[in-house]
PDB file of C-alpha atoms in Angstrom:
ATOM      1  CA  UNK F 208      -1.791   2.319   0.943  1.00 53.00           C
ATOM      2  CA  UNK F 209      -2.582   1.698   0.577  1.00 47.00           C
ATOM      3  CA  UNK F 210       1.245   1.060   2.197  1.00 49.00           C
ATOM      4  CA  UNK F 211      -1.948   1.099   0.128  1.00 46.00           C
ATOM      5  CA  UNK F 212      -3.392   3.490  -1.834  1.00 43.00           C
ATOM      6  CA  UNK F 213      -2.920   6.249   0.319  1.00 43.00           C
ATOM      7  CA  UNK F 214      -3.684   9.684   2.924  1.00 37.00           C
ATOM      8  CA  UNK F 215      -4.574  13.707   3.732  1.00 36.00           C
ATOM      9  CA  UNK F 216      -3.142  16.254   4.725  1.00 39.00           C
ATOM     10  CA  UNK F 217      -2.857  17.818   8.598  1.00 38.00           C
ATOM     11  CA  UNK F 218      -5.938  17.156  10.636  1.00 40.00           C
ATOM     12  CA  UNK F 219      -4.625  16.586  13.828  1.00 37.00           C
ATOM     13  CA  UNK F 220      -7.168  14.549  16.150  1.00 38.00           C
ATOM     14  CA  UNK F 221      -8.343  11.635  15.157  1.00 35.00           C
ATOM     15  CA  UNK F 222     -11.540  12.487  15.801  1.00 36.00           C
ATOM     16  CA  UNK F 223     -11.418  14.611  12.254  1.00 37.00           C
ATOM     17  CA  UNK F 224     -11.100  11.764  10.665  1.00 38.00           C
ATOM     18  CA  UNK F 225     -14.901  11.575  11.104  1.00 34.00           C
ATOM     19  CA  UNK F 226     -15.244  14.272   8.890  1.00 33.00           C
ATOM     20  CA  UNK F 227     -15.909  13.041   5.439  1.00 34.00           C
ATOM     21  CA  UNK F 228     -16.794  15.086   1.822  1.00 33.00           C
ATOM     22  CA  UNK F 229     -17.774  11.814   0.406  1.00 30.00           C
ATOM     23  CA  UNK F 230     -21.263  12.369   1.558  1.00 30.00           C
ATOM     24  CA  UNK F 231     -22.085  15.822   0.380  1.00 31.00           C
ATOM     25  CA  UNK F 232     -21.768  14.860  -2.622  1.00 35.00           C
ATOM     26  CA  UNK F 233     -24.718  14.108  -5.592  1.00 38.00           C
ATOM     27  CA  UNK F 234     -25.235  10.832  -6.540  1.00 41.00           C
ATOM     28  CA  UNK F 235     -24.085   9.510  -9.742  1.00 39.00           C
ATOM     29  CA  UNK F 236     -26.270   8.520 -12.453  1.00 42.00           C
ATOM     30  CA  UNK F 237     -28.373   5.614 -11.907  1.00 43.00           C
ATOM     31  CA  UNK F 238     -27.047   4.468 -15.716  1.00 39.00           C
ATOM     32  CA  UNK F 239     -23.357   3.889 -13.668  1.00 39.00           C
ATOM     33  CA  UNK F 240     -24.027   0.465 -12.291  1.00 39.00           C
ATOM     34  CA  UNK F 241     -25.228  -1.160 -15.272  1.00 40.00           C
ATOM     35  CA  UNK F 242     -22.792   0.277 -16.786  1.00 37.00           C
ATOM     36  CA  UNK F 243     -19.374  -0.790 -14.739  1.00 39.00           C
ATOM     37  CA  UNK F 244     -21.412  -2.816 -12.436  1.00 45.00           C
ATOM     38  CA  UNK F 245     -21.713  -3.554  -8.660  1.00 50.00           C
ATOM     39  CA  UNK F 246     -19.585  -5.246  -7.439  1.00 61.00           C
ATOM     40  CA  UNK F 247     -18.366  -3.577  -3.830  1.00 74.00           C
ATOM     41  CA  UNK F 248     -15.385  -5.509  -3.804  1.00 81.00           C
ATOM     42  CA  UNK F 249     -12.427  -4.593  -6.083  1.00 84.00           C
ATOM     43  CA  UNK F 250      -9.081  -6.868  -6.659  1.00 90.00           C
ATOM     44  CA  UNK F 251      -5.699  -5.812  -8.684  1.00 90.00           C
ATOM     45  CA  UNK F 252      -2.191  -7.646  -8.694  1.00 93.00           C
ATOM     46  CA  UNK F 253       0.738  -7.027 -10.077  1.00 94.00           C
ATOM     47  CA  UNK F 254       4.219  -8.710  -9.896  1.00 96.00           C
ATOM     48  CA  UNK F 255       7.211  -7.002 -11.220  1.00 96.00           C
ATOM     49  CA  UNK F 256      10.753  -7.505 -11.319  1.00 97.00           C
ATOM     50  CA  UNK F 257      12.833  -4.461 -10.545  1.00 97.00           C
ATOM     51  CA  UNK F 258      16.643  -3.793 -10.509  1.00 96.00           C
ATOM     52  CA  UNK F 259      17.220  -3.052  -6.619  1.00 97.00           C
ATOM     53  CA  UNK F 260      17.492  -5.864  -3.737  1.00 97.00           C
ATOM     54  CA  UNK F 261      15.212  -6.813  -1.700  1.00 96.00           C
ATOM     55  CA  UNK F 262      16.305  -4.654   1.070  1.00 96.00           C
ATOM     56  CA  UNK F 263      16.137  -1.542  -0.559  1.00 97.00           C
ATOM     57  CA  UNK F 264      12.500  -2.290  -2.130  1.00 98.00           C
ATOM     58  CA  UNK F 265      11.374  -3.076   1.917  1.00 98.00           C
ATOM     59  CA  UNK F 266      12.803  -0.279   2.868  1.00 98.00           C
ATOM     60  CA  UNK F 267      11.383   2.484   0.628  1.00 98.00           C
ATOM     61  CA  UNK F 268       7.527   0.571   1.058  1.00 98.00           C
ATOM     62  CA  UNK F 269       7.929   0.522   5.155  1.00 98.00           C
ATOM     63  CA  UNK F 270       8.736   4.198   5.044  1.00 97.00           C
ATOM     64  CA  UNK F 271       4.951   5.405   5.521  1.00 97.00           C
ATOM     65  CA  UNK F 272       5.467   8.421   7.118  1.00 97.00           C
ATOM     66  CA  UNK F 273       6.564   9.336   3.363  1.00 97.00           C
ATOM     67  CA  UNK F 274       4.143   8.327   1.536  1.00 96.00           C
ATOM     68  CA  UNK F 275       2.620  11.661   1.252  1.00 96.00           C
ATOM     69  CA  UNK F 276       5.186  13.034  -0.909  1.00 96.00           C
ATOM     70  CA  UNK F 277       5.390  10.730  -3.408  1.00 94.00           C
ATOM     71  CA  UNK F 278       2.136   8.147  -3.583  1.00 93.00           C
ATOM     72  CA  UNK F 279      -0.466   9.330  -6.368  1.00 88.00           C
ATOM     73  CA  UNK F 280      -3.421  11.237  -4.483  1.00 87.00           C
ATOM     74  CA  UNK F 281      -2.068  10.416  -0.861  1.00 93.00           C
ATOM     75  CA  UNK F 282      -1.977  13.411   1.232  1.00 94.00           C
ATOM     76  CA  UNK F 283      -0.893  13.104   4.050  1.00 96.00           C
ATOM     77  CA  UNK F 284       0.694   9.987   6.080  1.00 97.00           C
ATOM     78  CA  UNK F 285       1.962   9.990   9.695  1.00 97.00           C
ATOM     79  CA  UNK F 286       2.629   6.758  11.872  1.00 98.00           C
ATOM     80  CA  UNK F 287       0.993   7.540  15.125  1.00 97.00           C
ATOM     81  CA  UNK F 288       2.442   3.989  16.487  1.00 97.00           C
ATOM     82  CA  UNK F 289       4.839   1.513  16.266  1.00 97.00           C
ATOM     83  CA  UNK F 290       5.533  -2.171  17.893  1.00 95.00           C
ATOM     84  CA  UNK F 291       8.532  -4.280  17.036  1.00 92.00           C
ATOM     85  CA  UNK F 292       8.112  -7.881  17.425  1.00 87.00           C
ATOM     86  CA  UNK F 293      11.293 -10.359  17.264  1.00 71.00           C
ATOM     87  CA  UNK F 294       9.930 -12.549  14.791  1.00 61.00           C
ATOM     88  CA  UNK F 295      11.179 -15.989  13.079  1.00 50.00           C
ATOM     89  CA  UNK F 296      11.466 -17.341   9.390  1.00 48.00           C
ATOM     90  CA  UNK F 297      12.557 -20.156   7.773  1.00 42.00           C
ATOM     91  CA  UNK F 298      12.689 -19.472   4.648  1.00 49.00           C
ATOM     92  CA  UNK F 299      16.063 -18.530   4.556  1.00 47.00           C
ATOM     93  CA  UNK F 300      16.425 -19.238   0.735  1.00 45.00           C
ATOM     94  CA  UNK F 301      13.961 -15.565   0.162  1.00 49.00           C
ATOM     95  CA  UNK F 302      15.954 -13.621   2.347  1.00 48.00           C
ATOM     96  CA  UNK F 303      14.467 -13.367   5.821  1.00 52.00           C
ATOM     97  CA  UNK F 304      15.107 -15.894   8.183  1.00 53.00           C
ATOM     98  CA  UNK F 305      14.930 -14.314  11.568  1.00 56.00           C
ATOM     99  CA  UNK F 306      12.641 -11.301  10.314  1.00 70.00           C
ATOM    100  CA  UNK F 307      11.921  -8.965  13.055  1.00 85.00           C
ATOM    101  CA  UNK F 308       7.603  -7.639  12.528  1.00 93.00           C
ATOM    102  CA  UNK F 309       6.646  -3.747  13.570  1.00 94.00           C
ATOM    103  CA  UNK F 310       3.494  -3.264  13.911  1.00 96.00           C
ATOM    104  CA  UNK F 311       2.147   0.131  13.259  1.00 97.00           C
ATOM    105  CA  UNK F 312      -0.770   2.046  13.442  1.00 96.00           C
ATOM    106  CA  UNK F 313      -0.713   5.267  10.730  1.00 96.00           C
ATOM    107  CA  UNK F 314      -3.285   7.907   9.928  1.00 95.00           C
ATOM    108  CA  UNK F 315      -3.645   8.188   6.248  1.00 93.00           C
ATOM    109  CA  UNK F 316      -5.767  10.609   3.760  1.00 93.00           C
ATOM    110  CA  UNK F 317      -6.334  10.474   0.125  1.00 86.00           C
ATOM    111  CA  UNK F 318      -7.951  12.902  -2.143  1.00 82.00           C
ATOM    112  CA  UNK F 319      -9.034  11.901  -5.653  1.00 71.00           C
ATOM    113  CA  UNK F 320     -10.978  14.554  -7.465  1.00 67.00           C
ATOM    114  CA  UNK F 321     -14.254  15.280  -5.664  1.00 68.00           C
ATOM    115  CA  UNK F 322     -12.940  12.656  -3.223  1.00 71.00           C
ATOM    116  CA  UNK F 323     -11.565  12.964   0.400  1.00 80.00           C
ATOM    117  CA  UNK F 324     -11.044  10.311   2.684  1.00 84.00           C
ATOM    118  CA  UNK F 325      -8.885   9.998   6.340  1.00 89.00           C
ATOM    119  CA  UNK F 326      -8.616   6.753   8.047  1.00 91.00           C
ATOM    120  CA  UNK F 327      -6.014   4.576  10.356  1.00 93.00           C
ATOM    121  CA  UNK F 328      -4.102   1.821   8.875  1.00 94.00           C
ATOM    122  CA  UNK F 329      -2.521  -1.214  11.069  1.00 96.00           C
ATOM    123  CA  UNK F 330       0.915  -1.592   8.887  1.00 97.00           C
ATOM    124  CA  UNK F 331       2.692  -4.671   9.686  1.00 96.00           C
ATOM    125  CA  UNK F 332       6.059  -4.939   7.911  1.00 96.00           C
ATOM    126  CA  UNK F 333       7.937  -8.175   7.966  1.00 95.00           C
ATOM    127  CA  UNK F 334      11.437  -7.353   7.623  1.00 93.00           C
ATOM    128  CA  UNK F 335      12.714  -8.027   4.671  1.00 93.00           C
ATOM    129  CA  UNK F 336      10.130  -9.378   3.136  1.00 94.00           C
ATOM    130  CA  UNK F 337       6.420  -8.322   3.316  1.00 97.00           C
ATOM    131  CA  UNK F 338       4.429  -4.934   4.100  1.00 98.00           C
ATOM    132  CA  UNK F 339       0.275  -5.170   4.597  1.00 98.00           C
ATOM    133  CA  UNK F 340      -1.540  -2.439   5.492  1.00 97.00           C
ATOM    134  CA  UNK F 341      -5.480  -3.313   6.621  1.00 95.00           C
ATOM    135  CA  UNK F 342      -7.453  -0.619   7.150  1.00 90.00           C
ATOM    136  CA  UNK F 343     -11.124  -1.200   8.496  1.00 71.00           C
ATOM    137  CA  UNK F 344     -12.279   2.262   9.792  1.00 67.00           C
ATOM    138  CA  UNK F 345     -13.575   4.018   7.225  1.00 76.00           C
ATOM    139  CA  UNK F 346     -16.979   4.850   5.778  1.00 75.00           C
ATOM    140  CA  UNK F 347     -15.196   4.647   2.813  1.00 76.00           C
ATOM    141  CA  UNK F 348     -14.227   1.054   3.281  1.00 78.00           C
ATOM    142  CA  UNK F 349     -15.645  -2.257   5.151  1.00 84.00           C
ATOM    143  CA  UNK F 350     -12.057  -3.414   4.493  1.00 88.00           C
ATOM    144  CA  UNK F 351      -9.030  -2.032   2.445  1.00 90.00           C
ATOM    145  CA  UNK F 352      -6.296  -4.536   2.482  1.00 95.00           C
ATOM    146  CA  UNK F 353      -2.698  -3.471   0.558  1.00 95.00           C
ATOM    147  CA  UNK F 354       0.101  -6.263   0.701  1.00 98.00           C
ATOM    148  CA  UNK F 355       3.556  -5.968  -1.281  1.00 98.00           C
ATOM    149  CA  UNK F 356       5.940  -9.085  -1.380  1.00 98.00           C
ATOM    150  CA  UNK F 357       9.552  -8.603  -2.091  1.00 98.00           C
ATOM    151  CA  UNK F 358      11.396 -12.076  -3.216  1.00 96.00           C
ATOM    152  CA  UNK F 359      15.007 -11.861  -4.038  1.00 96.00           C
ATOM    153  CA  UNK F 360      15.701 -13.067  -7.734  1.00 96.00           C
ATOM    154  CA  UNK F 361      18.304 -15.366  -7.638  1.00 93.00           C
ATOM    155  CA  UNK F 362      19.794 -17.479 -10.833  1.00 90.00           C
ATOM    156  CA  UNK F 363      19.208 -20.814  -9.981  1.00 85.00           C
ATOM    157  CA  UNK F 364      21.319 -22.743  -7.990  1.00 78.00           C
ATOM    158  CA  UNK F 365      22.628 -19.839  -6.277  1.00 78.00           C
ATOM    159  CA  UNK F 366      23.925 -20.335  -2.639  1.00 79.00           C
ATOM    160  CA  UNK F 367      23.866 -17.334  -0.777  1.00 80.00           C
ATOM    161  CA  UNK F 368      23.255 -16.102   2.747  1.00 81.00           C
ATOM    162  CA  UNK F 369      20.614 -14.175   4.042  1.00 81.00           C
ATOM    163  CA  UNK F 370      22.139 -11.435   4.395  1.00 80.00           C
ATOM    164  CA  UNK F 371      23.744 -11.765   0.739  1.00 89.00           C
ATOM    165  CA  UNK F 372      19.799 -12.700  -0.435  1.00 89.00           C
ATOM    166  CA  UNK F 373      18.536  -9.642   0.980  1.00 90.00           C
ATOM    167  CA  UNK F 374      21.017  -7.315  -0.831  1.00 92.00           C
ATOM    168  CA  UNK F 375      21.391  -9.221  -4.380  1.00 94.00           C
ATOM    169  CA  UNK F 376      20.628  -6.362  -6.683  1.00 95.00           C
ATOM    170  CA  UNK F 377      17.136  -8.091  -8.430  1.00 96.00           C
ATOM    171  CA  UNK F 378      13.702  -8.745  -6.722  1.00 98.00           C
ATOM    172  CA  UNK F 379      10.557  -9.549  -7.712  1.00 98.00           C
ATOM    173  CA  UNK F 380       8.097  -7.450  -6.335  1.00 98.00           C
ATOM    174  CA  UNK F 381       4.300  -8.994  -5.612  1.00 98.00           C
ATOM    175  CA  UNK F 382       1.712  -6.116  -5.304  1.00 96.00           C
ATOM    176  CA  UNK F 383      -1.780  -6.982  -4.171  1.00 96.00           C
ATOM    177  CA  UNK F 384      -4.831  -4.752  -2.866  1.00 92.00           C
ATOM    178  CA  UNK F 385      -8.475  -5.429  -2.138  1.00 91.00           C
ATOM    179  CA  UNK F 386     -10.901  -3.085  -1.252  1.00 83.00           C
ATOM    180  CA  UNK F 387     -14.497  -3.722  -0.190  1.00 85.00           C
ATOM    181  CA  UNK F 388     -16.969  -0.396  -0.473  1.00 79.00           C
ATOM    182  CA  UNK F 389     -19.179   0.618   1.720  1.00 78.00           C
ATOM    183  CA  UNK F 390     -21.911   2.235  -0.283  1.00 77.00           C
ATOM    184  CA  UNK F 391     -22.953   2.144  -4.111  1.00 79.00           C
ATOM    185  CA  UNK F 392     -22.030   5.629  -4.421  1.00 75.00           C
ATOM    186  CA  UNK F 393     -18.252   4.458  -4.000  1.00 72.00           C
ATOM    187  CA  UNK F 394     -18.504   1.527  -6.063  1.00 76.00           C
ATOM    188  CA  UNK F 395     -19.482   3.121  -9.007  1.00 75.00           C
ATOM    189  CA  UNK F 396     -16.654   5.593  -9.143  1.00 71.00           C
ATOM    190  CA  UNK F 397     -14.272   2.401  -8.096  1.00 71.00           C
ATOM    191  CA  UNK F 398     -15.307   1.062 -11.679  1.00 73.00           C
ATOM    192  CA  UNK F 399     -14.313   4.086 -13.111  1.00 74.00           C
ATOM    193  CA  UNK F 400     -10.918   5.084 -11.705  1.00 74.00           C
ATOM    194  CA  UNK F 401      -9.444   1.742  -9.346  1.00 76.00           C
ATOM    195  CA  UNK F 402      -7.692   0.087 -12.284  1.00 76.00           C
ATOM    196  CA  UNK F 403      -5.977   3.330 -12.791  1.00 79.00           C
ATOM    197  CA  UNK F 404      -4.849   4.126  -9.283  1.00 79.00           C
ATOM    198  CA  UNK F 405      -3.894   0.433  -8.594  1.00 82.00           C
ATOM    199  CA  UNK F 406      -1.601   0.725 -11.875  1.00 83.00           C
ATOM    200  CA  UNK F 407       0.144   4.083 -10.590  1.00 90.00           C
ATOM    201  CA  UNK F 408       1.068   2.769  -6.851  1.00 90.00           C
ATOM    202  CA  UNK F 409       4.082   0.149  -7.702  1.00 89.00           C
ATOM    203  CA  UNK F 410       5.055   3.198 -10.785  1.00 93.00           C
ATOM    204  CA  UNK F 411       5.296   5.417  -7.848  1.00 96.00           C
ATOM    205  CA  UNK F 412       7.094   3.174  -5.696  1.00 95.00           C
ATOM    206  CA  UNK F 413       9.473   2.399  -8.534  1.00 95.00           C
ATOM    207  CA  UNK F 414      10.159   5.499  -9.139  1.00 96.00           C
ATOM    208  CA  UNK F 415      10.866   6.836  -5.456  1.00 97.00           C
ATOM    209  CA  UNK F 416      13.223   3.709  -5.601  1.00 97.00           C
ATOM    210  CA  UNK F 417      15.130   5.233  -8.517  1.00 96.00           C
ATOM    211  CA  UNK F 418      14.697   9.153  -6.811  1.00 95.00           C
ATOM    212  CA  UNK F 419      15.925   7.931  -3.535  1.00 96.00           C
ATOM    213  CA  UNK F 420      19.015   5.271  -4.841  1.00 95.00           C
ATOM    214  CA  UNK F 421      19.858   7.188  -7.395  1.00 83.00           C
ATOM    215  CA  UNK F 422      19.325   5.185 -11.048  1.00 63.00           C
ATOM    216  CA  UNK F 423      18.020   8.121 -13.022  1.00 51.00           C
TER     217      UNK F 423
END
């Protein structure tokens, strides 16, 4: 996911992911768009500040391939690609000076009530730093664009190293995603549910962070 908001489960081929129930279903009321308006681009942010390092947040949002077990309404998730690129930073005060990029390309599915939707993601994760998932695909989307930020969160004055940065045991974590519809049919029930969904993707990363370190 959306790392976005997120996938389906087992059609093979990519090809499938033609396949779409989106469009067999009735339209919604014509009342819907005055109601919640039209707008066919939709915006949410979020910045949090969570007891585990920066490290161990990066980690747990790279890991797409499990996103299907734990993301609300993502189905399935499988990286069909991946690219690692020797990258540089210097901003060695956040934590990742020398990050090292991997590119990847997954195939991702979510279901929402009457709603199913499979599409390919490009995932590029920024090690330690910064996941963003663009997906561009989809009938679904023109664009779907999911970005988390993970910024060590250091008392002042604190001289560290990098690798000291990356596993001090507080980070603020800066959630983002866009999405731009392709039709009115999915606006409308964007207006209903997006605020919702957006809300439940960092809860669900947070808690996978506490199922998979162990703070529960």
């Amino acid at each position: 996911m959306f790392p976005h908001l997120c996938h389906l489960r087992h059609p093979r081929a990519i090809s499938a992911i033609a396949t779409r129930s989106f469009f067999s279903l009735p339209p919604l009321p014509n009342s819907l768009p005055k109601l919640f308006g039209a707008s066919s681009r939709k915006e949410y942010s979020e910045r949090k500040l969570l007891s585990y390092s920066q490290q161990q947040l990066y980690d747990v949002v790279s890991d797409v391939d499990q996103y299907h077990l734990f993301v609300p309404w993502c189905t399935y998730s499988r990286v069909l690609s991946t690219k690692i690129i020797q990258g540089v930073s210097v901003k060695k005060d956040q934590g990742h000076a020398g990050a090292v990029t991997t590119v990847m390309k997954a195939e991702l599915s979510v279901g929402f009530k009457a709603f199913s939707e499979r599409y390919v993601s490009e995932v590029t994760c920024e090690k330690p730093w910064k996941v963003k998932a663009l997906s561009a695909d989809s009938s679904l989307f023109r664009n779907l664009v999911t970005t988390w930020r993970f910024t060590p969160a250091l008392p002042p004055s604190t001289l560290l190293t990098t690798l000291d940065a990356q596993q001090y045991p507080s980070c603020h974590v800066d959630f983002q995603v866009a999405f731009e519809f392709a039709s009115p049919l999915h606006v409308q029930v964007a207006n209903l549910f997006f605020d919702q969904i957006s809300k439940e993707m960092i809860q669900a990363f947070e808690q996978r962070c506490e199922k998979v370190y162990r703070k529960t």
